[in-house]
mmCIF file of C-alpha atoms in Angstrom:
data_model
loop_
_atom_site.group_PDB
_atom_site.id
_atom_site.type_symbol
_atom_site.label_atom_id
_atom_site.label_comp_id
_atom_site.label_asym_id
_atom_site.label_seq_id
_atom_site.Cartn_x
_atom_site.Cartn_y
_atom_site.Cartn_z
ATOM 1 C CA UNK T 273 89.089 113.786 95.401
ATOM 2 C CA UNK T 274 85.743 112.390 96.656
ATOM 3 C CA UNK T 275 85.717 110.156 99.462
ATOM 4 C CA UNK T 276 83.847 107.663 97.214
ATOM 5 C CA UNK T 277 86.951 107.581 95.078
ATOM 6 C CA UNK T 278 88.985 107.096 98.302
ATOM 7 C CA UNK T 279 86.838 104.045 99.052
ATOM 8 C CA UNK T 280 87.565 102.581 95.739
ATOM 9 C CA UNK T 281 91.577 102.927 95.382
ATOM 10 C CA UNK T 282 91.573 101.788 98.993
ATOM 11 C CA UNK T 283 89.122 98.867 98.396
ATOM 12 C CA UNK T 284 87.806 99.678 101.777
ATOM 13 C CA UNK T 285 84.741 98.765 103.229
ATOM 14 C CA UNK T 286 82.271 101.966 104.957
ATOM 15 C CA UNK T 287 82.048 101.257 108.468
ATOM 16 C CA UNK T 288 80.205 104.351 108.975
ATOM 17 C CA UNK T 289 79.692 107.636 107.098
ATOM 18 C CA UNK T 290 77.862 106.288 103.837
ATOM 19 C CA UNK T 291 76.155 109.571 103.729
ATOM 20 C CA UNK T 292 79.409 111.153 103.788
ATOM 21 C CA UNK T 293 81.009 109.318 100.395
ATOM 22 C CA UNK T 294 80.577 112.483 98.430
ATOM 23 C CA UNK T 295 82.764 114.894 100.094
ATOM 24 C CA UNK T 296 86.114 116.425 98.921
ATOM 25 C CA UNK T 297 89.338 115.509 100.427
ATOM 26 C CA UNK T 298 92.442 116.588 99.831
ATOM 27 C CA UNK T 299 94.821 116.161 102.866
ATOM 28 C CA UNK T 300 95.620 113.389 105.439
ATOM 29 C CA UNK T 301 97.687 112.424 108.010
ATOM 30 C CA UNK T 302 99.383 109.137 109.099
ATOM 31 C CA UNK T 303 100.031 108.569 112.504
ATOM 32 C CA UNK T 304 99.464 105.581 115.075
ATOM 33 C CA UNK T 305 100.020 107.676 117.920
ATOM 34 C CA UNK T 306 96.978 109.994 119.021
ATOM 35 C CA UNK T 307 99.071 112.635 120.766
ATOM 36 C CA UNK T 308 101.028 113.123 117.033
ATOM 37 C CA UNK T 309 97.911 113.831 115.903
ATOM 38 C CA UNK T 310 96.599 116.134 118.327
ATOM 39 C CA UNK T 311 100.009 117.961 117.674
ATOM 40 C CA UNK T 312 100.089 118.197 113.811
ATOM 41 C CA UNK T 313 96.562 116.922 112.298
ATOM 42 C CA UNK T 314 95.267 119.828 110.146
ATOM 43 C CA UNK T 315 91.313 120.038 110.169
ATOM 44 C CA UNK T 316 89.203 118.751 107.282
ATOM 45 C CA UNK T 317 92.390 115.777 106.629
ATOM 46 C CA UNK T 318 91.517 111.938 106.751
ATOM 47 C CA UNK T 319 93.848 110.309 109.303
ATOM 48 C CA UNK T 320 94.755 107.376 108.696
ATOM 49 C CA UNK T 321 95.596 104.772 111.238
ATOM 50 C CA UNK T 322 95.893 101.403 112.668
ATOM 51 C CA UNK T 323 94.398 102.051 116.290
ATOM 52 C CA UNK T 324 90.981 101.185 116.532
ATOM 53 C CA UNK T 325 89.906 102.185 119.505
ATOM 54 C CA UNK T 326 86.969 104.716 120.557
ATOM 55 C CA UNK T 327 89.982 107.497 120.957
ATOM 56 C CA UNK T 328 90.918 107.708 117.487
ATOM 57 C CA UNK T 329 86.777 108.964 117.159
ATOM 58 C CA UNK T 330 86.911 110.997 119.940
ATOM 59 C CA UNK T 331 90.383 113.040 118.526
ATOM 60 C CA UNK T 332 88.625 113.058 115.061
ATOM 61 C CA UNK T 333 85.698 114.709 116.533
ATOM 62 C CA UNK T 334 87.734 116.996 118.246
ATOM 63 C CA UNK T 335 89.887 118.114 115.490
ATOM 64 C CA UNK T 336 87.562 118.438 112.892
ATOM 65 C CA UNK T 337 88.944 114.855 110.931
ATOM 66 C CA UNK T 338 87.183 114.713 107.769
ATOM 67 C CA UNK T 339 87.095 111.243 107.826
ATOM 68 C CA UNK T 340 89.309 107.936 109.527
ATOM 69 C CA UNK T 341 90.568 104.980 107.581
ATOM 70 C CA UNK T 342 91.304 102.250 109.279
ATOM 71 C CA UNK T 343 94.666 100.472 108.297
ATOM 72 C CA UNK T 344 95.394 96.568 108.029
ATOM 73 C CA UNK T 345 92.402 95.406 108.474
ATOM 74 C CA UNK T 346 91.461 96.035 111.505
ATOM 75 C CA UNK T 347 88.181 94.945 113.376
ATOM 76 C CA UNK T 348 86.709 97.696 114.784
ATOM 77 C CA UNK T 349 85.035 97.150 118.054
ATOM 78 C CA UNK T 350 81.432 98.027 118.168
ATOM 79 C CA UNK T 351 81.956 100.651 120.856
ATOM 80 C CA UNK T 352 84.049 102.560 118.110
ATOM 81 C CA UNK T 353 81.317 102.007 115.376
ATOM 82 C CA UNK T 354 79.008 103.402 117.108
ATOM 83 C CA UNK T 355 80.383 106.170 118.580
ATOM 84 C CA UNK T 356 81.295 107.133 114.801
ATOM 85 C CA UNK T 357 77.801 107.281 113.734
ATOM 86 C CA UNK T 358 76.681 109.335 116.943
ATOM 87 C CA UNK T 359 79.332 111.656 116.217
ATOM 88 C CA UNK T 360 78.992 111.457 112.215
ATOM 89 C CA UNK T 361 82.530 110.857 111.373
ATOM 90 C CA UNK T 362 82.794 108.402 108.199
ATOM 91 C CA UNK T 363 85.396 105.476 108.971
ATOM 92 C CA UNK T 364 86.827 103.302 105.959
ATOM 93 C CA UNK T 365 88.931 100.354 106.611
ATOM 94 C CA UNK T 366 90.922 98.880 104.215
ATOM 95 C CA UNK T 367 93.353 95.632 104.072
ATOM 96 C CA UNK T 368 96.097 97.545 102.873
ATOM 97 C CA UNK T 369 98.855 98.562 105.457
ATOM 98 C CA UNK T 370 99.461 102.160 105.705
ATOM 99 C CA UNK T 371 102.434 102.491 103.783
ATOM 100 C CA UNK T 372 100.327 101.263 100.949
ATOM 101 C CA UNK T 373 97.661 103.356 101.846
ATOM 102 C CA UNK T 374 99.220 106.773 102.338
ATOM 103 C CA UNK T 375 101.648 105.913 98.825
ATOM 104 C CA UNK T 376 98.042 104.895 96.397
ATOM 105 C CA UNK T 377 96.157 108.436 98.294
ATOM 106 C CA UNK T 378 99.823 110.527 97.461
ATOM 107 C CA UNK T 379 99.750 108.971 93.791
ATOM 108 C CA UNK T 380 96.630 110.597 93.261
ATOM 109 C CA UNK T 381 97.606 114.270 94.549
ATOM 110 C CA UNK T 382 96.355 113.683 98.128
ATOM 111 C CA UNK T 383 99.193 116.024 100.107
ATOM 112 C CA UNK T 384 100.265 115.671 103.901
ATOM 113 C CA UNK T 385 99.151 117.874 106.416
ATOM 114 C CA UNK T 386 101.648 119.349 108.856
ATOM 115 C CA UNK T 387 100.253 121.534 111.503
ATOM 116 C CA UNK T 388 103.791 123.037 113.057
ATOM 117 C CA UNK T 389 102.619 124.617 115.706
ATOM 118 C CA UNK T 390 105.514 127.452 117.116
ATOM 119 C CA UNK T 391 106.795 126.531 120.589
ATOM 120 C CA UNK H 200 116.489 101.003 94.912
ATOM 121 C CA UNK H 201 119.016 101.481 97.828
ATOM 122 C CA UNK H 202 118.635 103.677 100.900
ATOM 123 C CA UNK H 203 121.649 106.083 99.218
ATOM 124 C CA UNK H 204 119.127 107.223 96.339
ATOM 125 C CA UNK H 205 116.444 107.708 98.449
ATOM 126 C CA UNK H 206 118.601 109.511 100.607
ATOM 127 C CA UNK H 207 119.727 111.800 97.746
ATOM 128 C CA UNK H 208 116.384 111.870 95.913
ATOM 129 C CA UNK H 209 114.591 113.285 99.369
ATOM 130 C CA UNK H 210 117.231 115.154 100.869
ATOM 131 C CA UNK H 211 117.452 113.049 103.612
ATOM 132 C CA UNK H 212 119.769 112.932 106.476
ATOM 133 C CA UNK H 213 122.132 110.192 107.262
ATOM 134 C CA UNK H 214 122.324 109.542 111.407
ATOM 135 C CA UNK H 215 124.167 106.042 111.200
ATOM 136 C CA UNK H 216 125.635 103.341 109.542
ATOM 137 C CA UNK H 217 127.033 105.453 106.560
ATOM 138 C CA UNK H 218 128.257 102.170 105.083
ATOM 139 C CA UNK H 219 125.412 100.073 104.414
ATOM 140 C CA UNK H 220 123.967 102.844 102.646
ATOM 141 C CA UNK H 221 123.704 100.299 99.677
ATOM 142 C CA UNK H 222 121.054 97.805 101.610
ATOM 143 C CA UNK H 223 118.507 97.533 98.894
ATOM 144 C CA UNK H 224 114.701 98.728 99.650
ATOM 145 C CA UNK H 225 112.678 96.220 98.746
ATOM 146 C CA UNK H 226 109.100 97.720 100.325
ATOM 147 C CA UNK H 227 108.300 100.200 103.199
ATOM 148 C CA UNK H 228 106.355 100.153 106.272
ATOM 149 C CA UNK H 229 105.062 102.611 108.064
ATOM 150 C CA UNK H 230 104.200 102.744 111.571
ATOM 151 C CA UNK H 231 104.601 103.653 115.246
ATOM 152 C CA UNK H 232 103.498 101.157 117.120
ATOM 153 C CA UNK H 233 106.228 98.518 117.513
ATOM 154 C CA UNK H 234 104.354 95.030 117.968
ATOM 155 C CA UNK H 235 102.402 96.097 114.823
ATOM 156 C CA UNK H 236 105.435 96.847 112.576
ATOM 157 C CA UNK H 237 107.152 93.699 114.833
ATOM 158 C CA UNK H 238 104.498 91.577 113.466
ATOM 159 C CA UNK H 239 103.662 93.014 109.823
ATOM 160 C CA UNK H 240 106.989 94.558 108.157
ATOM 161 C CA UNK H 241 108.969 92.607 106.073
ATOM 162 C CA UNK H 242 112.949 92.042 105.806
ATOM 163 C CA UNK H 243 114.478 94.677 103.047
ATOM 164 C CA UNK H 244 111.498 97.577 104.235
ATOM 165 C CA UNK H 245 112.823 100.956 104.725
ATOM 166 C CA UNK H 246 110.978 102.029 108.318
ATOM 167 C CA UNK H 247 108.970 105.168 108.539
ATOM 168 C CA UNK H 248 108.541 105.973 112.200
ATOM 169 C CA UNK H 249 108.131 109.211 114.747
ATOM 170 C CA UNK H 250 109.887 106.454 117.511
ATOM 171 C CA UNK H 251 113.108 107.533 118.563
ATOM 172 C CA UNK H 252 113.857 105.256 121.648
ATOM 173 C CA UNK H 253 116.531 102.693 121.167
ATOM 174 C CA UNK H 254 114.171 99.246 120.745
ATOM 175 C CA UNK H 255 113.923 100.369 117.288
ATOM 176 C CA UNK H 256 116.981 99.624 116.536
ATOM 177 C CA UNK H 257 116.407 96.050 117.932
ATOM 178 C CA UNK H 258 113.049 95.516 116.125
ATOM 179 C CA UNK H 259 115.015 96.445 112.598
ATOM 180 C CA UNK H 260 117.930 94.269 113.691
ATOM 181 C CA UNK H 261 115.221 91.553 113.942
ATOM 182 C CA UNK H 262 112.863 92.122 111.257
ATOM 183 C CA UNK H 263 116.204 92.748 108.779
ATOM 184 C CA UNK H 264 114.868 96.354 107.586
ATOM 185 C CA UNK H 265 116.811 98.187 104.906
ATOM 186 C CA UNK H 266 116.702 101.115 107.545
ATOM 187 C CA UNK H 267 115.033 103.643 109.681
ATOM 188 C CA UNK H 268 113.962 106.897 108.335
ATOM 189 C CA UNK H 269 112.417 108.897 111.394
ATOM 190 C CA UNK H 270 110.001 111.458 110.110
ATOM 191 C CA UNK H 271 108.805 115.286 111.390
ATOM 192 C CA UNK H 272 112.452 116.039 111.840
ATOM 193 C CA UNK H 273 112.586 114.025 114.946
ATOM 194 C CA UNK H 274 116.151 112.958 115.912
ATOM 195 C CA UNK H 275 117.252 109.546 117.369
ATOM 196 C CA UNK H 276 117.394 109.380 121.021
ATOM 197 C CA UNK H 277 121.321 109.172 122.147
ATOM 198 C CA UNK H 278 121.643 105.796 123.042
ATOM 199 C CA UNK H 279 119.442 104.997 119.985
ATOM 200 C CA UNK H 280 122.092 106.198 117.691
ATOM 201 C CA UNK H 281 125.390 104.567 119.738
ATOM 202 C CA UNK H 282 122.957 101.176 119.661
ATOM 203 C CA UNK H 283 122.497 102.090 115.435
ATOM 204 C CA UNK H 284 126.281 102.353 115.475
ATOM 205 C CA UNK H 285 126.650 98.964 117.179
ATOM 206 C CA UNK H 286 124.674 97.517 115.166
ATOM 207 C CA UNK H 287 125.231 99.040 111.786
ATOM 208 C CA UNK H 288 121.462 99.978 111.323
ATOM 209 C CA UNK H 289 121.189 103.050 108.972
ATOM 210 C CA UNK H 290 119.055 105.721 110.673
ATOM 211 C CA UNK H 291 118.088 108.941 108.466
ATOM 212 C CA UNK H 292 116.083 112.164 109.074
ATOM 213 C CA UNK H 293 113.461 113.873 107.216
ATOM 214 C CA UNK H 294 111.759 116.794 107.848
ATOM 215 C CA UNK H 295 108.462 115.631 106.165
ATOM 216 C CA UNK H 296 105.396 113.924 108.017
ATOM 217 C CA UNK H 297 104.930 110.316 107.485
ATOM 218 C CA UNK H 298 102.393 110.453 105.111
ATOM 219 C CA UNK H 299 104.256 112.849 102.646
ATOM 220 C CA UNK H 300 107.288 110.830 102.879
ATOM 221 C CA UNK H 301 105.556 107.343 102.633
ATOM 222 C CA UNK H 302 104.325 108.677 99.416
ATOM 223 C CA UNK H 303 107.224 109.825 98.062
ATOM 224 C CA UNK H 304 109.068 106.578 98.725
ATOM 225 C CA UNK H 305 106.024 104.607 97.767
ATOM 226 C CA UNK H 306 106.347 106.529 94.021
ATOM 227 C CA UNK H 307 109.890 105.864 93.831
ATOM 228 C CA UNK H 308 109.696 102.285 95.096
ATOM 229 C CA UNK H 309 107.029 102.043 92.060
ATOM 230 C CA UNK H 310 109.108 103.800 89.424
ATOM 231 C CA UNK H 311 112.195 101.370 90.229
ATOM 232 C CA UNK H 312 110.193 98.817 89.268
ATOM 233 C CA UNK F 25 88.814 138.282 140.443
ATOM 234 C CA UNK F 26 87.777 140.884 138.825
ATOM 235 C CA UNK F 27 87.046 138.847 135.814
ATOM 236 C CA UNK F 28 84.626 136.930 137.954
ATOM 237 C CA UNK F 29 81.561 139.079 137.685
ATOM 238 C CA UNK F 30 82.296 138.514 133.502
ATOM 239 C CA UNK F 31 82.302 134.984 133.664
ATOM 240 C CA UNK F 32 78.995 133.881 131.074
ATOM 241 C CA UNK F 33 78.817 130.704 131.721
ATOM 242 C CA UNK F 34 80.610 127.876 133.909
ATOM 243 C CA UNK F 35 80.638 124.058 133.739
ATOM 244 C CA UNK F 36 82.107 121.293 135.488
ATOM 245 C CA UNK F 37 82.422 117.684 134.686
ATOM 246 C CA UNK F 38 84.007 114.720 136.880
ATOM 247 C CA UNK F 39 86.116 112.207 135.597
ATOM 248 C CA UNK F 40 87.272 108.788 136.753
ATOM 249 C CA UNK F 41 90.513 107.821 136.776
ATOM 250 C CA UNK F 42 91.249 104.690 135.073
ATOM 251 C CA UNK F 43 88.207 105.037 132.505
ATOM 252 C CA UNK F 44 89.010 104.514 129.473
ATOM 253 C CA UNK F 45 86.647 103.648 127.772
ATOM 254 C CA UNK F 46 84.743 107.041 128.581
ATOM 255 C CA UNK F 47 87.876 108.870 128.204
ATOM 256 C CA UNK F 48 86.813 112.061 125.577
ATOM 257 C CA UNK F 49 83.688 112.338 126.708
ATOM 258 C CA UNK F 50 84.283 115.723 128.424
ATOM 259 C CA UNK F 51 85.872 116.925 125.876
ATOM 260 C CA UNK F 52 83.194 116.030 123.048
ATOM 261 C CA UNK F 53 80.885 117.841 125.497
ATOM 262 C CA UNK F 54 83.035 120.873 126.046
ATOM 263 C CA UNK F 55 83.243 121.539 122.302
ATOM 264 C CA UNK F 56 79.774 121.086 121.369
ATOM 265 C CA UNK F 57 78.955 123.984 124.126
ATOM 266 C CA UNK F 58 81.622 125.983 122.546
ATOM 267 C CA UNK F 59 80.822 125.716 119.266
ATOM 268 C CA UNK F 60 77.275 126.983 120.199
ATOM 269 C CA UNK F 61 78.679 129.536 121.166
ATOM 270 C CA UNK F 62 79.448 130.681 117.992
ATOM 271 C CA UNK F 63 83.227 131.184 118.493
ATOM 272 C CA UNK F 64 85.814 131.055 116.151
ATOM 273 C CA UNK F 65 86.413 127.295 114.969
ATOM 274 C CA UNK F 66 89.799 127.992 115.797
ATOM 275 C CA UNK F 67 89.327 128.802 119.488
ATOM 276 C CA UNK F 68 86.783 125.768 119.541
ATOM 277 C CA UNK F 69 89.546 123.127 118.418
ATOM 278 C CA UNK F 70 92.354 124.653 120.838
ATOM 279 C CA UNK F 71 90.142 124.547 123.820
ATOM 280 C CA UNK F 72 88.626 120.884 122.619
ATOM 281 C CA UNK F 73 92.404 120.114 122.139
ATOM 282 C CA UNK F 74 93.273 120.867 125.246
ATOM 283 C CA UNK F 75 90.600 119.836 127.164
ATOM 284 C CA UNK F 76 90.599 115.959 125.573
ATOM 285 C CA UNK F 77 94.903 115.735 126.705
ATOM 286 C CA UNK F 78 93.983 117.223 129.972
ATOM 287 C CA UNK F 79 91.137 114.741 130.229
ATOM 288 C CA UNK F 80 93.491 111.822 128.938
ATOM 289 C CA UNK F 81 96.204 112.798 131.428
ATOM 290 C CA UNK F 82 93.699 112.498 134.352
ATOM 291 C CA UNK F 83 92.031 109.119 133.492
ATOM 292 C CA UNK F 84 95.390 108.088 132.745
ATOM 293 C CA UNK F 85 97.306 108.798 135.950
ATOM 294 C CA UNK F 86 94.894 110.044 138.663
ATOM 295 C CA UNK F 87 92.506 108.525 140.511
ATOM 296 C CA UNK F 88 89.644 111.596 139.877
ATOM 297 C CA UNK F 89 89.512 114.325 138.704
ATOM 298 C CA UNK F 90 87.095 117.930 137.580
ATOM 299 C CA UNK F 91 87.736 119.603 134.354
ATOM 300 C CA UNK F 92 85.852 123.481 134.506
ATOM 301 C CA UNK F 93 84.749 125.211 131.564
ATOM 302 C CA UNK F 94 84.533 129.160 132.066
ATOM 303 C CA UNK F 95 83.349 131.357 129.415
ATOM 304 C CA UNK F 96 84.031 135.211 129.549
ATOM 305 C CA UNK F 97 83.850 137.618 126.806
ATOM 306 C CA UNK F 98 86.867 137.632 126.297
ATOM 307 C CA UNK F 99 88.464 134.160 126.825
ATOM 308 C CA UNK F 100 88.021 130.352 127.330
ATOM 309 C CA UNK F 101 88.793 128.764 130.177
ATOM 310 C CA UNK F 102 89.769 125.552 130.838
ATOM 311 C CA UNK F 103 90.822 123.920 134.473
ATOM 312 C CA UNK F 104 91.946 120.152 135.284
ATOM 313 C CA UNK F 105 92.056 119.707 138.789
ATOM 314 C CA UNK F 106 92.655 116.034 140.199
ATOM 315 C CA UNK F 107 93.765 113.802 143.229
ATOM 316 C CA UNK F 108 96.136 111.950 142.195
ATOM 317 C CA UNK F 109 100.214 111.157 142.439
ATOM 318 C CA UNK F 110 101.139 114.420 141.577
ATOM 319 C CA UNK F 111 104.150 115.281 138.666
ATOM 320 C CA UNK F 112 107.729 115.329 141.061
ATOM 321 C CA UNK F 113 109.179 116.945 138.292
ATOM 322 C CA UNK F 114 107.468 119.486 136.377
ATOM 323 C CA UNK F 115 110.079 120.748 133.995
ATOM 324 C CA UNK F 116 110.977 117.286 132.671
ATOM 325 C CA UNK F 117 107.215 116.607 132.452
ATOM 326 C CA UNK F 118 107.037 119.484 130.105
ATOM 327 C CA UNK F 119 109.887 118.133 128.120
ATOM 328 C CA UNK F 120 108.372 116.659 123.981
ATOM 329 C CA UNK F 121 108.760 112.735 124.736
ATOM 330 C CA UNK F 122 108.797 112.289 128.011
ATOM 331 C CA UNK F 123 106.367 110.319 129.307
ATOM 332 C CA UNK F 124 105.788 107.993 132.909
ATOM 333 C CA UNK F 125 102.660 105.732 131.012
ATOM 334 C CA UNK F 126 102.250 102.095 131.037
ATOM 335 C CA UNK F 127 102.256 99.548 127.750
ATOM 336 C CA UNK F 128 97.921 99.885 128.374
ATOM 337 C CA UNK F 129 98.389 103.460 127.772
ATOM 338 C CA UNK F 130 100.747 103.007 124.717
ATOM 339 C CA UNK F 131 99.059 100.282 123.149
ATOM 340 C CA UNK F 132 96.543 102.974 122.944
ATOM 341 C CA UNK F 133 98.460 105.369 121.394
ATOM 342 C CA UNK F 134 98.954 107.315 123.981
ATOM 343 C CA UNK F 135 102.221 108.400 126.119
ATOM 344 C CA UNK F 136 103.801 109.657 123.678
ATOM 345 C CA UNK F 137 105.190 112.278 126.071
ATOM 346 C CA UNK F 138 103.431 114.766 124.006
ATOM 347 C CA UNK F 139 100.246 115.750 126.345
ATOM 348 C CA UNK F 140 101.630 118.380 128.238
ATOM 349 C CA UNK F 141 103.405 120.061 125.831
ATOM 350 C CA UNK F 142 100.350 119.777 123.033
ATOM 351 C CA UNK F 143 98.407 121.687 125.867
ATOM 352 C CA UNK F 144 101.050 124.270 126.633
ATOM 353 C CA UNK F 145 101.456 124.982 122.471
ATOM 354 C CA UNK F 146 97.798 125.236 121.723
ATOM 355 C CA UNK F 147 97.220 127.579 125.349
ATOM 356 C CA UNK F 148 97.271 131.287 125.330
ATOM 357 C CA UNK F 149 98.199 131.383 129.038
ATOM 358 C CA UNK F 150 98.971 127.991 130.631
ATOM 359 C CA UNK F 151 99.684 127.364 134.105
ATOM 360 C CA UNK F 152 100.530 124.057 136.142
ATOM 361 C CA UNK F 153 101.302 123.281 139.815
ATOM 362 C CA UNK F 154 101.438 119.847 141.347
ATOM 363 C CA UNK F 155 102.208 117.833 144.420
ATOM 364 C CA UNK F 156 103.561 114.961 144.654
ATOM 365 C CA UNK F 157 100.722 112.409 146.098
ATOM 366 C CA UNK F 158 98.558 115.163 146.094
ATOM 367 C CA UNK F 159 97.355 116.192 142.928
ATOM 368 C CA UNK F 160 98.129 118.453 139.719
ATOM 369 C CA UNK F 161 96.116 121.767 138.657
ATOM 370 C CA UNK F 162 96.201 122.943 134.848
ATOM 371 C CA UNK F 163 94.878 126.185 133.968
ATOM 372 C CA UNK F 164 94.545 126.910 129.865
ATOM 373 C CA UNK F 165 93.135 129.975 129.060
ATOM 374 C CA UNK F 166 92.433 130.909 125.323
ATOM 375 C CA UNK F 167 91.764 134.153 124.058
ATOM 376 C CA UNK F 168 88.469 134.736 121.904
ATOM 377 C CA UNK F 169 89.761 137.663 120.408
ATOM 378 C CA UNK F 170 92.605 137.734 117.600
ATOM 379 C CA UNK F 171 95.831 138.238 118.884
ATOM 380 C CA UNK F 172 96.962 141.934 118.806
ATOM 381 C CA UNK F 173 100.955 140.595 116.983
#
């Protein structure tokens, strides 16, 4: 599905990334702590989260996140913003907490991504 | 719905409290951070978490959760599970990530309705 | 040693302890010089991966610290060297979910007690030594080339 679509069943406003609203997406990955997601977050997934902070840009960068929605609500702090258009990673927030989120993205064939890494 | 079906519908596995299995699931939340889901989650939620230590226990005592259902295989800490006991908190195991078992639960949750 | 004469290029960065708000930054860096590199994206996101927990672990414990990029022909190379309290015990360090941080650093979503062992997993080679009040040393090395199994 097209990130344009996941604005729309999300109601979510673009915070960044309007340029970005046309590309496929088909995994994500739900996780308010950013060393989970270093650990299992597949590149190309969304991740979906309620932390806010300039990290969660950073790690998407990092790991090749197609794209971050932001969960609940959340005010993003300009710091984050920006850093998200330096680094050209779209972020969506939407009002809807993130068991609604990650249930409305499943219903429409959105699948988890698990990254086990062997110990 | 109660946490039995779900338990039996997903395969999950039952950690504590093997007799409230019947607490009704009225909604879910999902989360990690425990202000957030101390502040936002609602009494009758079944509790999608990677937290094992034992203040989640407490915080579903509080908030009156259906139950815990700790994701990515991750098992309850030991005094976690003896606090579950104590308190008669139902704590099950999955081996999916939270965002493929949110959804699952989230379509069931939808069908029961 | 006598992979020095191979090395291709080397890079150092400092970091402060305590800064969080430029916490990444190294790391961001680090993988935009790989990727020019024209390595395999795979290789790119380990070393980035391990280079942004290493970089996390020393803003959020030490006081300062120098993370070293070396590039061979062969390899990645990736060293955290800091002053700072040191880990007293290194095997329980190691350990999935253990973890010293404060509510700042969890609030944050960090502390999970999974840095360490993230950077371990997603090494070819990893080494650590530490003293307490001292400092701690990582050395990640990643292999360019596809493993031979």
């Amino acid at each position: 599905m097209k990130l344009r679509e996941v604005k729309e069943l999300l109601n979510a406003d673009v915070i960044a990334g309007e340029e970005k609203l046309d590309m496929e997406v088909k995994t994500a990955f739900g996780a308010d702590l950013m060393s989970d997601v270093l650990a299992f977050a597949k590149a190309g997934s969304m991740l979906l989260t309620g932390l806010t902070n300039t990290q969660v840009v950073r790690i998407a960068n990092v790991l090749d996140i197609a794209a971050i929605i932001i969960v609940r609500g959340k005010k993003l702090p300009a710091e984050t913003v920006e850093l998200a258009k330096e680094l050209h990673i779209p972020v969506l927030s939407t009002k809807f907490i993130l068991f609604e989120t990650a249930g409305r993205l499943y219903a429409q064939g959105i699948v988890g991504c698990l990254e086990k890494v062997e110990k | 719905m109660d946490i039995a079906a779900i338990a039996k519908e997903l395969n999950l596995e039952i950690r504590s409290a093997r007799d409230r299995l019947e607490n009704i699931v009225t909604g879910g939340y999902t989360g990690d951070l425990l202000s957030d889901v101390m502040a936002n989650s609602h009494a009758g939620d079944i509790w999608i978490t990677r937290q094992v230590h034992q203040n989640i226990v407490a915080i579903a005592t509080l908030k009156e959760h259906a139950g815990i259902i700790l994701v990515n295989s991750c098992e309850p800490a030991k005094d976690t599970l003896e606090r579950a006991k104590q308190e008669n908190v139902p704590i099950l195991v999955s081996r999916l990530g939270a965002f493929e078992l949110t959804g699952k639960i989230y379509n069931l949750l939808a069908k029961d309705k | 040693m006598c992979a020095a004469e191979n090395i291709l290029e080397k890079h150092s960065f400092d970091i402060e302890g305590g800064n969080f708000s430029n916490a990444g930054t190294v790391s961001t860096k680090i993988k935009s010089i790989l990727k020019q590199k024209n390595l395999p994206d795979d290789v790119v996101r380990r070393s980035a991966i391990v280079c942004y927990e290493a970089e996390i672990n020393i803003v959020s414990y030490a006081k300062k610290g120098v993370i070293s990029l070396t590039i061979r022909p062969n390899s990645v190379q990736i060293e955290a060297d800091d002053e700072g309290p040191g880990i007293p015990n290194i095997e329980l360090a190691m350990q999935q979910g253990y973890s010293t941080a404060n509510q700042q650093i969890r609030e944050m979503g960090f502390g999970a007690g999974m840095g360490l062992h993230n950077i371990k997993t997603y090494s070819d080679i990893f080494d650590i030594s530490s003293e307490v009040d001292k400092g701690t040393f990582l050395k990640m090395t990643i292999h360019t080339q596809p493993a031979k199994d």
